[in-house]
Amino acid sequence: VDDENFDVVVVGAGPAGEVCAGRLAEAGKRVALVESELVGGECSYYACMPSKALLRAGQVLAEAARVPGAAQALSGKLDVRALLERRDQIIHGLKDDDQLTWLRERGIELVRGHGSIVSERVVQADDRRLHARSAVVIATGSCATLPPIPGLAEANPWTNRQASTAEAIPGSLLILGGGAVGVEMASAYVSLGTRVTLIENLPRLIAGEEEQASALVCESLRNLGVEVLLGMRATAVRRAEQDGPITLELADSRLLKADQLLLAVGRTPRTENLGLELLGLEPGEPIEVDERMRTPGHDWLYAVGDVNGRVLLTHMGKYQARLAADQILGRPTALCSDGRLSPRVIFTEPQVAAVGHTLKSAREAGLNVRAVDRPTGANAGASFVGHGTPGAARMVVDEDRRVIVGATFTGVEVAEWLHAATIAVIGEVPIERLWHAVPSFPTRSEVWLGLLEEYGL
Ligand SMILES: Cc1cc2nc3c(=O)[nH]c(=O)nc-3n(C[C@H](O)[C@H](O)[C@H](O)COP(=O)(O)OP(=O)(O)OC[C@H]3O[C@@H](n4cnc5c(N)ncnc54)[C@H](O)[C@@H]3O)c2cc1C
């Protein structure tokens, strides 16, 4: 075993680990970054990036079909082979060579292997023993949760990994779970020609978002041909042969049969085999952290990204990574955006872009709030983009502080609207001041004007 010394050892080179390592190295720290699979993590190869690549072609085609002049130029159908090739380019053919230059430029030492803590500030990565002078940062991410349904594990279901990298499109697909991953994959696969059935335990899809967003996404998926079963529990799974058809039994005894079954019922932090038990922490559970991403009781140990279970989104993991790096560098900033305040986008058609509270979560948090609603298609800009498509915008205003505490936009191509709302929510811009932030004509951002007028300004 070679003993090697670094300032910081980061375990896991997903977006959170990479950003943390990069910020520390740019500030002159000697950093080791340990990765057991691909530099870039789940996000780059099996999650955010390939899923958006699978969704994009169908959405562009649908938008072109709504624009007279462009619609007439369309002939034929979506080219699945070309779409999959583009997806493969986006995920770099599951190779991480391109990422390595970025690490090299910053002088970060990449250590290939499985990292685990062997004692305070010491990480074992295969046959290398890495000593950290100041801190160890855990950024090992998460993997798909396998719920305890009889027969499920033996049936070898798809997780996000197979769904995002599939080389052949199944004729039929059952999707268990109607959260962000479930609805995005349903949207993608139905556009590729798969017969999709989406099964959700709760009474509505994307249940953490505004009800009108859930309803619009559900209606749109049904219109696209997805069979959506709400309030329905899966009780058993059967698959006679490895690659044969799969049968799902529901609580009402109904049997559903398809070529594949995709699990999208949540994520499990990757904290097994990390040596956490040596520190009195529970393997398999998220690593609890404080507002500065430190693990209570172990001032040298940080956890950023999915592994701490706070907000399972790439941009929030990267934000946490910057906070952790700054703390290690002795220039601490406390967490201002977290949990419900996080911006989030679901890239279905229509998209759901939200930041801060929903009306329900604001009330549950004890805030004195009022919500105002406007359709997203009711201004001049909407004559050109997403024409004739349904959509809804909601702003939730804290009546005591006169600031926006939440905004949700549901509609075609609304993802890029979100940052204006994020600035208003996180910046706590007084609502009277927002009245002077005039949106350009004819952009769809005039929805802001509509919302403020509706509020009574
Ligand atoms: C289908 C899908 C779509 C998604 N779409 C979006 C989206 O559009 N936008 C968004 O913001 N979020 C999205 N997410 C969530 C996003 O993928 C995660 O929040 C993000 O990947 C978390 O980043 P991370 O760095 O914490 O972990 P990960 O990306 O999971 O990376 C962790 C890395 O650590 C490595 N590792 C694990 N254990 C060890 C070990 N012991 N030693 C060495 N290395 C180890 C892993 O190999 C991996 O490379 C999506 C998720 C899914 C499943």
Coordinates of C-alpha atoms and ligand atoms in Angstrom, one line a residue:
V1 CA 0.0 0.0 0.0
D2 CA 1.3 3.4 -1.0
D3 CA 0.6 6.2 1.4
E4 CA -0.1 9.5 -0.3
N5 CA -0.9 12.9 1.0
F6 CA -3.4 15.5 -0.2
D7 CA -5.2 18.5 1.2
V8 CA -8.6 17.1 0.3
V9 CA -9.8 13.7 -0.9
V10 CA -13.1 13.7 -2.7
V11 CA -14.9 10.3 -3.2
G12 CA -17.2 10.2 -6.2
A13 CA -16.7 12.1 -9.5
G14 CA -20.3 12.9 -10.4
P15 CA -21.3 16.6 -10.8
A16 CA -21.0 17.3 -7.1
G17 CA -17.6 15.7 -6.6
E18 CA -16.2 17.2 -9.7
V19 CA -17.3 20.7 -8.9
C20 CA -16.0 20.5 -5.3
A21 CA -12.6 19.1 -6.5
G22 CA -12.4 21.8 -9.2
R23 CA -13.1 24.7 -6.8
L24 CA -10.6 23.4 -4.3
A25 CA -7.9 22.8 -6.9
E26 CA -8.4 26.2 -8.5
A27 CA -7.8 27.7 -5.1
G28 CA -4.4 25.9 -5.0
K29 CA -5.3 22.8 -2.9
R30 CA -3.9 19.4 -3.7
V31 CA -6.9 17.2 -4.4
A32 CA -7.4 13.5 -5.1
L33 CA -10.7 12.5 -6.8
V34 CA -11.7 8.9 -6.4
E35 CA -14.1 7.3 -8.9
S36 CA -15.1 3.7 -9.3
E37 CA -16.9 4.0 -12.6
L38 CA -17.1 7.1 -15.0
V39 CA -16.0 10.6 -14.3
G40 CA -19.2 12.7 -14.8
G41 CA -21.4 10.4 -12.7
E42 CA -24.9 9.2 -13.0
C43 CA -26.0 12.6 -14.4
S44 CA -23.7 12.6 -17.5
Y45 CA -24.3 9.1 -18.6
Y46 CA -27.5 7.6 -17.1
A47 CA -29.7 10.4 -15.9
C48 CA -30.1 14.1 -16.8
M49 CA -28.2 14.2 -20.0
P50 CA -29.4 11.1 -21.9
S51 CA -33.0 11.6 -20.7
K52 CA -33.1 15.1 -22.1
A53 CA -31.6 13.7 -25.3
L54 CA -34.3 11.1 -25.6
L55 CA -37.0 13.8 -25.0
R56 CA -35.8 16.5 -27.3
A57 CA -36.5 15.2 -30.8
G58 CA -40.2 14.4 -30.0
Q59 CA -40.7 17.9 -28.5
V60 CA -39.0 19.7 -31.4
L61 CA -41.2 17.7 -33.8
A62 CA -44.3 18.6 -31.9
E63 CA -43.4 22.3 -31.8
A64 CA -42.6 22.3 -35.5
A65 CA -46.0 20.7 -36.2
R66 CA -47.7 23.7 -34.4
V67 CA -46.0 26.3 -36.6
P68 CA -47.7 26.8 -39.9
G69 CA -45.1 27.1 -42.6
A70 CA -42.7 24.7 -40.7
A71 CA -45.4 22.1 -40.3
Q72 CA -45.7 21.8 -44.1
A73 CA -42.0 20.9 -44.3
L74 CA -42.4 17.9 -42.0
S75 CA -42.7 14.5 -43.7
G76 CA -42.2 11.2 -42.1
K77 CA -41.7 10.3 -38.5
L78 CA -39.2 10.6 -35.8
D79 CA -36.0 8.7 -36.8
V80 CA -35.3 6.6 -33.7
R81 CA -31.9 5.4 -34.9
A82 CA -30.6 9.0 -35.5
L83 CA -32.1 10.0 -32.1
L84 CA -30.2 7.2 -30.3
E85 CA -27.0 8.1 -32.1
R86 CA -27.4 11.7 -30.9
R87 CA -28.0 10.3 -27.4
D88 CA -24.8 8.3 -27.7
Q89 CA -22.9 11.4 -28.6
I90 CA -24.3 13.3 -25.6
I91 CA -23.2 10.5 -23.3
H92 CA -19.8 10.2 -25.1
G93 CA -20.4 6.5 -25.8
L94 CA -20.1 5.8 -22.1
K95 CA -16.4 7.0 -22.1
D96 CA -15.1 9.7 -19.8
D97 CA -11.9 10.7 -21.7
D98 CA -13.3 14.2 -22.4
Q99 CA -13.7 14.9 -18.7
L100 CA -10.1 14.0 -18.0
T101 CA -8.7 17.2 -19.6
W102 CA -10.7 19.3 -17.2
L103 CA -9.3 17.5 -14.3
R104 CA -5.7 17.6 -15.7
E105 CA -5.9 21.4 -16.3
R106 CA -6.7 21.9 -12.6
G107 CA -4.0 19.5 -11.4
I108 CA -6.6 17.2 -9.8
E109 CA -5.3 13.6 -9.3
L110 CA -7.9 11.1 -10.5
V111 CA -7.7 7.9 -8.6
R112 CA -9.6 5.0 -10.3
G113 CA -11.1 2.6 -7.8
H114 CA -13.7 2.1 -5.0
G115 CA -13.1 4.6 -2.2
S116 CA -13.9 3.9 1.4
I117 CA -12.9 5.5 4.7
V118 CA -10.5 3.5 6.8
S119 CA -9.9 6.0 9.6
E120 CA -10.1 9.7 10.3
R121 CA -9.1 11.6 7.1
V122 CA -7.9 8.4 5.4
V123 CA -9.5 6.9 2.3
Q124 CA -8.5 3.6 0.8
A125 CA -8.9 3.4 -3.0
D126 CA -8.1 -0.1 -4.1
D127 CA -4.4 -0.4 -3.3
R128 CA -3.8 3.3 -2.6
R129 CA -4.1 4.9 0.8
L130 CA -5.0 8.6 0.5
H131 CA -4.4 10.9 3.5
A132 CA -6.3 14.2 3.6
R133 CA -4.7 17.0 5.6
S134 CA -8.0 19.0 5.9
A135 CA -11.1 17.2 4.7
V136 CA -12.7 14.2 3.0
V137 CA -15.7 15.0 0.8
I138 CA -18.2 12.2 0.1
A139 CA -20.1 12.6 -3.2
T140 CA -21.0 9.1 -4.1
G141 CA -24.5 9.9 -5.3
S142 CA -27.5 7.5 -5.4
C143 CA -28.9 4.6 -7.3
A144 CA -32.4 3.4 -8.1
T145 CA -34.4 2.1 -5.2
L146 CA -35.6 -1.5 -5.4
P147 CA -38.9 -1.6 -3.6
P148 CA -39.7 -4.9 -1.7
I149 CA -42.3 -6.3 -4.2
P150 CA -42.2 -10.1 -4.5
G151 CA -40.5 -11.3 -7.6
L152 CA -39.2 -7.8 -8.6
A153 CA -35.4 -8.3 -8.0
E154 CA -35.5 -11.7 -9.8
A155 CA -37.3 -10.2 -12.8
N156 CA -34.2 -8.0 -13.5
P157 CA -36.1 -4.8 -14.1
W158 CA -34.8 -1.7 -15.9
T159 CA -33.5 1.1 -13.8
N160 CA -32.6 4.6 -15.1
R161 CA -29.4 3.1 -16.4
Q162 CA -31.0 0.7 -18.9
A163 CA -33.8 3.1 -19.8
S164 CA -31.3 5.9 -20.6
T165 CA -28.8 3.9 -22.6
A166 CA -31.1 1.4 -24.4
E167 CA -29.9 0.4 -27.8
A168 CA -33.3 -1.1 -28.9
I169 CA -36.7 0.4 -28.1
P170 CA -39.1 -2.0 -26.4
G171 CA -42.5 -2.5 -27.9
S172 CA -44.1 -2.1 -24.5
L173 CA -42.9 -0.7 -21.2
L174 CA -44.4 -0.6 -17.7
I175 CA -43.1 2.3 -15.6
L176 CA -43.4 2.0 -11.8
G177 CA -43.5 5.5 -10.3
G178 CA -44.9 8.8 -11.5
G179 CA -42.3 11.2 -10.1
A180 CA -40.0 13.2 -12.3
V181 CA -38.1 10.2 -13.7
G182 CA -41.3 8.2 -14.4
V183 CA -43.1 11.0 -16.3
E184 CA -40.0 12.0 -18.3
M185 CA -39.3 8.4 -19.3
A186 CA -43.0 7.9 -20.2
S187 CA -42.9 11.0 -22.3
A188 CA -39.7 10.0 -24.0
Y189 CA -40.6 6.3 -24.7
V190 CA -44.1 7.1 -26.0
S191 CA -42.5 9.5 -28.5
L192 CA -40.2 6.6 -29.6
G193 CA -43.2 4.5 -30.4
T194 CA -43.3 2.3 -27.2
R195 CA -46.7 1.4 -25.7
V196 CA -46.3 2.8 -22.2
T197 CA -48.2 2.2 -19.0
L198 CA -47.4 4.4 -16.0
I199 CA -48.3 3.2 -12.5
E200 CA -48.4 5.5 -9.6
N201 CA -49.3 4.7 -6.0
L202 CA -50.4 8.2 -5.1
P203 CA -53.6 9.8 -6.5
R204 CA -51.6 12.1 -8.8
L205 CA -48.4 12.3 -10.8
I206 CA -45.4 14.5 -9.7
A207 CA -47.2 14.8 -6.4
G208 CA -44.8 17.4 -4.9
E209 CA -45.7 20.0 -7.5
E210 CA -48.9 22.2 -7.9
E211 CA -52.0 20.2 -8.6
Q212 CA -52.6 22.0 -11.9
A213 CA -49.1 21.0 -13.1
S214 CA -49.9 17.3 -12.2
A215 CA -53.2 17.5 -14.0
L216 CA -51.7 19.0 -17.2
V217 CA -48.9 16.5 -17.4
C218 CA -51.3 13.6 -16.8
E219 CA -53.7 14.8 -19.4
S220 CA -50.9 15.4 -21.9
L221 CA -49.4 11.9 -21.3
R222 CA -52.8 10.3 -21.8
N223 CA -53.3 12.3 -25.0
L224 CA -50.0 11.0 -26.3
G225 CA -51.2 7.5 -25.6
V226 CA -49.7 6.6 -22.3
E227 CA -52.0 4.6 -20.0
V228 CA -51.8 6.3 -16.6
L229 CA -52.9 4.3 -13.6
L230 CA -53.2 6.5 -10.5
G231 CA -53.7 5.4 -6.9
M232 CA -52.6 1.9 -7.9
R233 CA -50.1 -0.4 -6.1
A234 CA -48.0 -3.1 -7.6
T235 CA -48.1 -6.3 -5.6
A236 CA -46.0 -8.9 -7.5
V237 CA -43.8 -9.3 -10.5
R238 CA -43.2 -12.4 -12.6
R239 CA -40.8 -13.1 -15.5
A240 CA -40.2 -16.6 -16.6
E241 CA -37.2 -16.0 -18.8
Q242 CA -34.4 -13.4 -18.5
D243 CA -35.4 -11.4 -21.5
G244 CA -38.9 -12.6 -21.9
P245 CA -42.1 -10.6 -21.2
I246 CA -42.7 -9.3 -17.7
T247 CA -46.0 -9.5 -15.8
L248 CA -47.0 -7.0 -13.1
E249 CA -49.8 -7.8 -10.7
L250 CA -51.7 -4.8 -9.3
A251 CA -53.5 -4.5 -6.0
D252 CA -56.9 -4.9 -7.8
S253 CA -55.6 -8.3 -9.2
R254 CA -55.2 -6.9 -12.7
L255 CA -52.3 -8.3 -14.6
L256 CA -50.2 -6.1 -16.9
K257 CA -47.8 -7.6 -19.4
A258 CA -45.0 -5.8 -21.2
D259 CA -41.5 -6.3 -22.7
Q260 CA -39.8 -4.3 -19.9
L261 CA -40.5 -2.8 -16.5
L262 CA -38.8 0.4 -15.5
L263 CA -38.3 1.2 -11.8
A264 CA -38.7 4.9 -11.0
V265 CA -39.8 4.8 -7.4
G266 CA -37.0 6.9 -5.8
R267 CA -33.3 6.8 -5.1
T268 CA -31.1 5.2 -2.5
P269 CA -27.9 6.9 -1.4
R270 CA -24.7 5.1 -2.3
T271 CA -23.4 4.8 1.3
E272 CA -22.8 1.0 1.5
N273 CA -19.2 -0.2 1.6
L274 CA -17.9 3.3 2.4
G275 CA -16.6 2.6 5.9
L276 CA -19.3 4.7 7.5
E277 CA -19.9 2.2 10.3
L278 CA -16.3 3.1 11.6
L279 CA -17.7 6.6 12.3
G280 CA -20.9 5.4 13.9
L281 CA -22.9 6.3 10.7
E282 CA -25.4 4.0 9.1
P283 CA -24.5 2.4 5.8
G284 CA -27.4 2.6 3.3
E285 CA -28.8 5.8 4.8
P286 CA -28.1 9.4 3.6
I287 CA -25.1 11.1 5.3
E288 CA -26.7 13.8 7.4
V289 CA -25.0 17.2 7.0
D290 CA -25.4 20.7 8.5
E291 CA -25.9 23.9 6.6
R292 CA -22.2 23.9 5.7
M293 CA -22.3 20.3 4.4
R294 CA -20.3 19.0 7.4
T295 CA -21.2 15.8 9.1
P296 CA -22.1 16.5 12.7
G297 CA -19.4 15.1 15.1
H298 CA -16.8 14.7 12.3
D299 CA -15.6 18.2 11.4
W300 CA -13.3 16.8 8.6
L301 CA -16.1 14.9 6.8
Y302 CA -18.4 16.6 4.2
A303 CA -21.1 15.1 2.1
V304 CA -22.5 16.8 -1.1
G305 CA -25.0 15.9 -3.8
D306 CA -27.5 13.1 -3.7
V307 CA -25.7 11.2 -1.0
N308 CA -26.8 13.6 1.7
G309 CA -30.4 13.2 0.7
R310 CA -31.2 16.9 0.9
V311 CA -32.2 17.7 -2.7
L312 CA -31.7 15.1 -5.5
L313 CA -30.8 17.5 -8.4
T314 CA -27.6 18.1 -10.2
H315 CA -27.5 21.9 -9.9
M316 CA -28.3 21.7 -6.1
G317 CA -25.5 19.1 -5.6
K318 CA -23.1 21.4 -7.4
Y319 CA -24.3 24.3 -5.2
Q320 CA -23.6 22.3 -2.1
A321 CA -20.2 21.3 -3.6
R322 CA -19.3 25.0 -3.9
L323 CA -20.4 25.6 -0.3
A324 CA -18.4 22.7 1.0
A325 CA -15.3 23.8 -0.9
D326 CA -15.7 27.4 0.4
Q327 CA -16.0 26.1 3.9
I328 CA -12.8 24.0 3.5
L329 CA -11.0 27.1 2.0
G330 CA -12.0 29.1 5.1
R331 CA -14.4 31.4 3.3
P332 CA -17.7 30.0 4.5
T333 CA -21.1 31.0 3.2
A334 CA -24.3 29.5 4.7
L335 CA -26.9 27.7 2.6
C336 CA -29.6 30.0 1.3
S337 CA -31.3 27.8 -1.2
D338 CA -32.3 24.3 -0.2
G339 CA -35.2 21.8 0.1
R340 CA -38.4 23.4 -1.1
L341 CA -36.6 26.6 -2.2
S342 CA -34.7 24.7 -4.9
P343 CA -35.4 25.4 -8.5
R344 CA -36.5 22.3 -10.4
V345 CA -37.6 21.4 -14.0
I346 CA -39.5 18.3 -15.2
F347 CA -38.8 18.1 -19.0
T348 CA -42.1 16.5 -20.1
E349 CA -44.4 18.1 -22.7
P350 CA -45.7 20.4 -21.1
Q351 CA -42.6 21.1 -19.0
V352 CA -43.0 21.9 -15.3
A353 CA -40.6 24.5 -14.0
A354 CA -40.9 25.4 -10.3
V355 CA -39.0 27.2 -7.6
G356 CA -39.9 27.7 -3.9
H357 CA -43.2 26.7 -2.4
T358 CA -46.4 25.4 -3.9
L359 CA -49.5 26.9 -2.4
K360 CA -49.9 23.7 -0.3
S361 CA -46.4 23.6 1.0
A362 CA -46.4 27.3 1.8
R363 CA -49.5 26.9 3.9
E364 CA -48.1 23.8 5.6
A365 CA -45.0 25.9 6.4
G366 CA -47.3 28.3 8.2
L367 CA -46.9 31.2 5.7
N368 CA -49.7 33.7 5.1
V369 CA -49.8 33.3 1.3
R370 CA -52.0 34.1 -1.6
A371 CA -51.7 32.4 -5.0
V372 CA -52.4 34.0 -8.4
D373 CA -52.9 32.1 -11.6
R374 CA -52.6 32.9 -15.3
P375 CA -52.6 30.7 -18.4
T376 CA -49.2 30.5 -20.1
G377 CA -50.7 30.8 -23.5
A378 CA -52.5 34.1 -23.1
N379 CA -50.1 36.7 -24.4
A380 CA -48.7 37.8 -27.7
G381 CA -45.4 35.8 -27.3
A382 CA -47.5 32.6 -27.1
S383 CA -48.8 33.2 -30.6
F384 CA -45.3 32.0 -31.8
V385 CA -44.1 29.4 -29.3
G386 CA -46.3 26.6 -27.9
H387 CA -49.2 28.0 -29.9
G388 CA -52.5 26.5 -28.8
T389 CA -51.0 24.3 -26.1
P390 CA -52.3 24.3 -22.5
G391 CA -50.3 25.8 -19.7
A392 CA -50.6 27.4 -16.3
A393 CA -48.5 29.8 -14.3
R394 CA -48.9 30.3 -10.6
M395 CA -47.2 32.7 -8.3
V396 CA -47.4 32.3 -4.5
V397 CA -47.0 35.5 -2.6
D398 CA -46.1 35.9 1.1
E399 CA -48.7 38.6 2.1
D400 CA -46.8 39.6 5.2
R401 CA -43.4 40.1 3.6
R402 CA -44.8 41.1 0.1
V403 CA -42.3 38.8 -1.7
I404 CA -42.8 35.8 -3.9
V405 CA -42.1 32.5 -2.1
G406 CA -43.0 30.2 -5.0
A407 CA -43.6 30.1 -8.7
T408 CA -44.7 27.2 -11.0
F409 CA -44.9 27.4 -14.8
T410 CA -46.4 24.5 -16.7
G411 CA -46.2 24.7 -20.5
V412 CA -44.2 24.1 -23.6
E413 CA -40.6 25.2 -23.3
V414 CA -41.0 27.0 -20.0
A415 CA -37.7 25.7 -18.4
E416 CA -35.8 28.8 -19.4
W417 CA -38.4 31.0 -17.7
L418 CA -37.5 29.6 -14.3
H419 CA -34.4 31.6 -13.5
A420 CA -36.2 34.9 -13.4
A421 CA -38.5 33.4 -10.7
T422 CA -35.5 31.9 -8.9
I423 CA -33.9 35.4 -8.7
A424 CA -37.2 36.9 -7.4
V425 CA -37.6 34.1 -4.8
I426 CA -34.0 33.8 -3.6
G427 CA -33.4 37.6 -3.9
E428 CA -36.6 38.2 -2.0
V429 CA -37.4 41.0 -4.4
P430 CA -40.2 43.2 -3.1
I431 CA -43.3 42.6 -5.3
E432 CA -43.8 46.3 -5.8
R433 CA -40.2 46.4 -7.3
L434 CA -40.9 43.5 -9.6
W435 CA -43.6 45.7 -11.2
H436 CA -40.7 47.7 -12.7
A437 CA -39.0 44.7 -14.2
V438 CA -40.7 45.0 -17.6
P439 CA -40.8 41.9 -19.8
S440 CA -40.1 42.5 -23.5
F441 CA -42.8 42.4 -26.1
P442 CA -43.7 39.9 -27.6
T443 CA -42.0 37.4 -25.3
R444 CA -43.9 34.8 -23.3
S445 CA -42.3 36.3 -20.2
E446 CA -45.1 38.8 -20.3
V447 CA -46.8 36.2 -18.2
W448 CA -45.1 38.0 -15.3
L449 CA -47.0 41.1 -16.1
G450 CA -50.2 39.1 -16.2
L451 CA -49.4 37.5 -12.8
L452 CA -48.6 40.9 -11.2
E453 CA -51.8 42.5 -12.6
E454 CA -53.8 39.5 -11.4
Y455 CA -52.3 40.1 -7.9
G456 CA -53.5 43.7 -8.0
L457 CA -50.5 45.8 -8.8
Ligands
LIG1 C1 -33.4 9.5 -15.1 C2 -32.9 10.7 -14.3 C3 -33.0 11.9 -14.8 C4 -32.5 13.0 -14.1 N1 -32.6 14.3 -14.6 C5 -32.2 15.3 -13.9 C6 -32.3 16.6 -14.5 O1 -32.7 16.8 -15.6 N2 -31.8 17.7 -13.8 C7 -31.3 17.5 -12.5 O2 -30.8 18.5 -11.9 N3 -31.2 16.3 -12.0 C8 -31.6 15.2 -12.6 N4 -31.5 14.0 -12.1 C9 -30.9 13.8 -10.8 C10 -29.3 13.8 -10.9 O3 -29.0 12.8 -11.8 C11 -28.6 13.7 -9.6 O4 -29.1 14.6 -8.7 C12 -27.1 13.8 -9.8 O5 -26.6 12.9 -10.7 C13 -26.4 13.8 -8.4 O6 -25.1 14.0 -8.6 P1 -24.0 13.5 -7.6 O7 -22.7 14.0 -8.0 O8 -24.4 13.7 -6.2 O9 -24.0 11.9 -7.8 P2 -23.9 10.9 -9.1 O10 -24.1 11.6 -10.3 O11 -24.7 9.7 -8.7 O12 -22.3 10.6 -9.1 C14 -21.7 9.8 -8.0 C15 -20.4 9.2 -8.5 O13 -19.8 8.6 -7.4 C16 -19.2 7.3 -7.9 N5 -19.1 6.4 -6.7 C17 -20.1 5.9 -5.9 N6 -19.6 5.2 -4.9 C18 -18.2 5.3 -5.0 C19 -17.1 4.9 -4.2 N7 -17.3 4.2 -3.1 N8 -15.9 5.1 -4.7 C20 -15.6 5.8 -5.8 N9 -16.6 6.3 -6.6 C21 -17.9 6.1 -6.2 C22 -20.2 6.8 -8.9 O14 -19.6 5.9 -9.8 C23 -20.6 8.1 -9.6 O15 -19.8 8.4 -10.7 C24 -32.0 12.8 -12.8 C25 -32.0 11.6 -12.2 C26 -32.4 10.5 -13.0 C27 -32.3 9.1 -12.3

